[in-house]
Coordinates of C-alpha atoms in Angstrom, one line a residue:
Chain A
G218 CA 0.0 0.0 0.0
Q219 CA 0.9 3.7 0.1
Q220 CA 3.6 4.7 2.5
L221 CA 4.8 8.0 4.0
N222 CA 8.4 8.1 5.0
Q223 CA 8.9 10.6 7.8
S224 CA 12.2 11.8 9.1
P225 CA 13.9 12.2 11.4
Q226 CA 12.5 9.6 13.7
S227 CA 13.5 11.6 16.8
M228 CA 15.1 14.9 17.7
F229 CA 16.6 16.2 21.0
I230 CA 17.2 19.9 20.8
Q231 CA 17.9 22.9 23.0
E232 CA 15.1 25.4 23.8
G233 CA 15.2 28.2 21.3
E234 CA 16.5 26.1 18.4
D235 CA 14.6 25.7 15.1
V236 CA 13.3 22.2 14.1
S237 CA 12.6 20.8 10.7
M238 CA 11.0 17.5 9.8
N239 CA 9.7 16.1 6.5
C240 CA 7.7 13.4 4.8
T241 CA 8.2 11.9 1.4
S242 CA 6.3 9.4 -0.7
S243 CA 6.6 7.7 -4.0
S244 CA 2.9 8.5 -4.6
I245 CA 1.1 11.7 -5.2
F246 CA -1.1 13.1 -2.4
N247 CA -4.0 15.4 -2.6
T248 CA -3.7 16.9 0.8
W249 CA -1.0 17.0 3.5
L250 CA -1.8 17.4 7.2
W251 CA 0.5 17.8 10.1
Y252 CA -0.5 16.7 13.6
K253 CA 1.0 16.7 17.1
Q254 CA 0.1 13.9 19.5
D255 CA 0.6 13.9 23.3
P256 CA 0.8 10.5 25.1
G257 CA -2.5 8.8 25.5
E258 CA -4.4 11.4 23.4
G259 CA -5.6 11.7 19.9
P260 CA -3.6 13.8 17.4
V261 CA -4.3 17.5 17.1
L262 CA -4.3 19.1 13.7
L263 CA -1.6 21.8 13.3
I264 CA -1.6 22.7 9.6
A265 CA -3.5 21.6 6.5
L266 CA -2.1 22.0 3.0
Y267 CA -4.2 21.6 -0.1
K268 CA -2.2 22.9 -3.1
A269 CA 1.2 22.0 -4.5
G270 CA 3.7 24.6 -3.5
E271 CA 1.5 26.0 -0.8
L272 CA 3.3 27.4 2.2
T273 CA 1.3 27.9 5.4
S274 CA 2.1 29.2 8.8
N275 CA 0.4 28.7 12.2
G276 CA 2.3 30.8 14.8
R277 CA 5.8 29.4 15.0
L278 CA 5.0 26.5 12.7
T279 CA 5.4 26.6 9.0
A280 CA 4.7 23.8 6.6
Q281 CA 4.9 23.4 2.8
F282 CA 3.2 21.2 0.3
G283 CA 5.9 20.0 -2.2
I284 CA 5.7 21.0 -5.8
T285 CA 5.7 17.3 -6.9
R286 CA 2.9 16.6 -4.4
K287 CA 5.0 13.8 -3.0
D288 CA 6.5 15.5 0.0
S289 CA 6.0 18.1 2.7
F290 CA 8.0 19.6 5.5
L291 CA 7.2 21.2 8.9
N292 CA 9.4 23.7 10.6
I293 CA 9.1 24.9 14.2
S294 CA 10.9 28.1 15.0
A295 CA 12.3 29.0 18.4
S296 CA 11.2 25.8 20.1
I297 CA 9.9 25.9 23.7
P298 CA 9.4 23.0 26.2
S299 CA 5.7 22.6 25.4
D300 CA 6.6 21.7 21.8
V301 CA 7.6 18.2 23.2
G302 CA 5.6 15.5 21.6
I303 CA 5.2 13.3 18.6
Y304 CA 4.6 15.0 15.2
F305 CA 3.0 13.1 12.4
C306 CA 2.5 14.0 8.8
A307 CA -0.6 12.6 7.1
G308 CA -1.7 12.5 3.5
Y309 CA -4.8 11.9 1.5
Y310 CA -4.6 10.0 -1.6
G311 CA -7.2 8.4 -3.9
S312 CA -10.3 9.5 -5.6
S313 CA -12.8 12.0 -4.3
N314 CA -15.1 9.3 -3.0
T315 CA -12.6 6.8 -1.7
G316 CA -9.7 8.8 -0.4
K317 CA -7.6 7.4 2.5
L318 CA -5.7 9.3 5.1
I319 CA -2.5 7.6 6.0
F320 CA 0.2 8.6 8.5
G321 CA 4.0 8.8 8.6
Q322 CA 6.0 7.0 11.2
G323 CA 6.2 10.1 13.4
T324 CA 9.0 12.4 14.7
T325 CA 9.5 12.4 18.5
L326 CA 10.6 15.8 19.6
Q327 CA 12.3 16.5 22.9
V328 CA 13.3 20.0 24.0
K329 CA 15.8 20.7 26.7
P330 CA 15.1 23.9 28.7
Chain B
G62 CA -10.9 23.4 15.0
A63 CA -13.9 21.1 15.0
V64 CA -14.6 18.8 17.9
V65 CA -14.7 15.1 17.8
S66 CA -15.7 13.1 20.9
Q67 CA -14.8 9.5 21.3
H68 CA -16.3 7.3 24.1
P69 CA -15.3 5.5 26.2
S70 CA -11.8 6.7 26.8
R71 CA -10.8 3.5 28.5
V72 CA -12.5 0.1 28.7
I73 CA -11.5 -3.2 30.1
C74 CA -13.4 -6.3 29.0
K75 CA -13.2 -10.0 29.4
S76 CA -12.0 -12.2 26.6
G77 CA -14.9 -13.3 24.3
T78 CA -17.1 -10.2 24.9
S79 CA -17.8 -7.4 22.5
V80 CA -17.0 -3.7 23.0
K81 CA -18.5 -0.8 21.2
I82 CA -16.6 2.5 20.7
E83 CA -18.5 5.6 19.6
C84 CA -17.1 8.5 17.6
R85 CA -19.2 11.7 17.4
S86 CA -18.5 14.9 15.5
L87 CA -20.1 17.5 17.8
D88 CA -20.2 20.7 15.7
F89 CA -20.0 19.6 12.1
Q90 CA -21.3 17.0 9.8
A91 CA -18.8 14.3 9.0
T92 CA -19.3 12.6 5.7
T93 CA -16.1 10.6 6.2
M94 CA -14.8 8.9 9.3
F95 CA -11.6 7.0 9.7
W96 CA -10.7 4.4 12.4
Y97 CA -7.1 3.8 13.4
R98 CA -5.3 1.5 15.7
Q99 CA -2.1 2.5 17.4
F100 CA 0.4 0.4 19.2
P101 CA 2.8 1.8 21.8
K102 CA 5.4 4.1 20.3
Q103 CA 4.1 3.5 16.8
S104 CA 2.2 5.4 14.2
L105 CA -1.5 5.2 13.4
M106 CA -2.5 2.3 11.3
L107 CA -5.6 2.9 9.2
M108 CA -8.2 0.1 9.8
A109 CA -11.1 1.3 7.8
T110 CA -12.7 4.3 6.1
S111 CA -16.4 4.9 6.4
N112 CA -18.7 7.2 4.5
E113 CA -22.1 8.0 5.8
G114 CA -24.8 5.7 4.6
S115 CA -22.4 3.2 2.9
K116 CA -20.4 0.2 4.0
A117 CA -17.0 0.8 5.4
T118 CA -13.9 0.1 3.3
Y119 CA -11.5 -2.0 5.3
E120 CA -7.7 -2.0 4.9
Q121 CA -6.0 -5.2 3.9
G122 CA -5.5 -7.5 6.8
V123 CA -8.3 -6.0 8.9
E124 CA -11.1 -8.5 9.7
K125 CA -14.4 -6.9 8.9
D126 CA -16.3 -9.4 10.8
K127 CA -14.3 -8.7 13.9
F128 CA -14.2 -5.0 13.7
L129 CA -17.7 -3.9 12.8
I130 CA -18.0 -0.3 11.7
N131 CA -21.3 1.5 11.4
H132 CA -21.6 5.1 10.1
A133 CA -25.3 5.5 10.6
S134 CA -25.5 9.3 10.6
L135 CA -23.4 12.4 9.7
T136 CA -22.3 12.8 13.3
L137 CA -21.9 9.2 14.6
S138 CA -19.7 6.3 13.7
T139 CA -19.2 3.2 15.9
L140 CA -16.6 0.5 16.0
T141 CA -17.5 -2.8 17.6
V142 CA -14.8 -5.2 18.5
T143 CA -16.5 -8.6 18.5
S144 CA -15.3 -11.6 20.5
A145 CA -12.4 -9.6 21.8
H146 CA -9.1 -11.3 22.6
P147 CA -6.0 -10.0 24.5
E148 CA -4.3 -9.4 21.2
D149 CA -7.0 -6.9 20.4
S150 CA -5.8 -4.7 23.3
S151 CA -4.7 -1.4 21.8
F152 CA -5.4 2.3 21.4
Y153 CA -8.2 2.9 18.9
I154 CA -8.7 6.4 17.5
C155 CA -11.3 7.8 15.2
S156 CA -11.2 10.9 13.0
A157 CA -13.9 12.7 11.2
S158 CA -13.8 15.1 8.2
R159 CA -16.4 17.0 6.2
G160 CA -15.2 15.3 3.1
V161 CA -12.4 13.4 1.4
S162 CA -9.1 15.3 1.2
T163 CA -10.3 17.9 3.8
E164 CA -9.1 18.5 7.4
A165 CA -9.6 15.5 9.6
F166 CA -10.1 15.9 13.3
F167 CA -9.4 13.3 15.9
G168 CA -11.2 12.0 19.0
Q169 CA -9.4 11.4 22.2
G170 CA -8.8 7.8 21.6
T171 CA -10.0 4.6 23.4
R172 CA -7.6 2.4 25.4
L173 CA -9.0 -1.1 25.1
T174 CA -7.7 -3.8 27.4
V175 CA -8.9 -7.3 27.0
V176 CA -8.3 -9.6 30.0

């Protein structure tokens, strides 16, 4: 089936540093979504991207939908301790009636105060 | 963002019994709902996609007779784990969207433990 390859798997950074993570696939996706998940809870939507080349920001977060529609990245600027968590990319593929939403493997972010 | 409520958040059941998990979109109509299973420290694995009023589409390897999905209305989908066994213990999460390829919002998840 379709796969999303997310990297890096984990990051341990100092507070105030910028963070970048990305997802790639061999298939074309219609929509890219970025989520953050805290332990024992459901993912929370951070950013949604709908058009190839689209660059969208949400506070300190910025994400882009790759031109080829096969990749996306998420940047977090000036990280703070509450940024700790697992970040997932997710993508829709398929037809308008049977689209599926699949997830990357996740990036675990740890921030050292 | 939109609100999706999943219930129960935790459930413990005996082996051989069935468990029903509800997923409700509280402030929007969800034409599409997804059900996922998540193992510790792993990603979300898509189990099935359901569109309101039609049968769910199951992913390869997911037993449709064991994981019954009903999307009876635009605000409610249910997942019933039938004849549960310890290996069914997991974190189950639903998500709802207004349509395919649009934003999907997640419930809080259900921690199922089968003893």
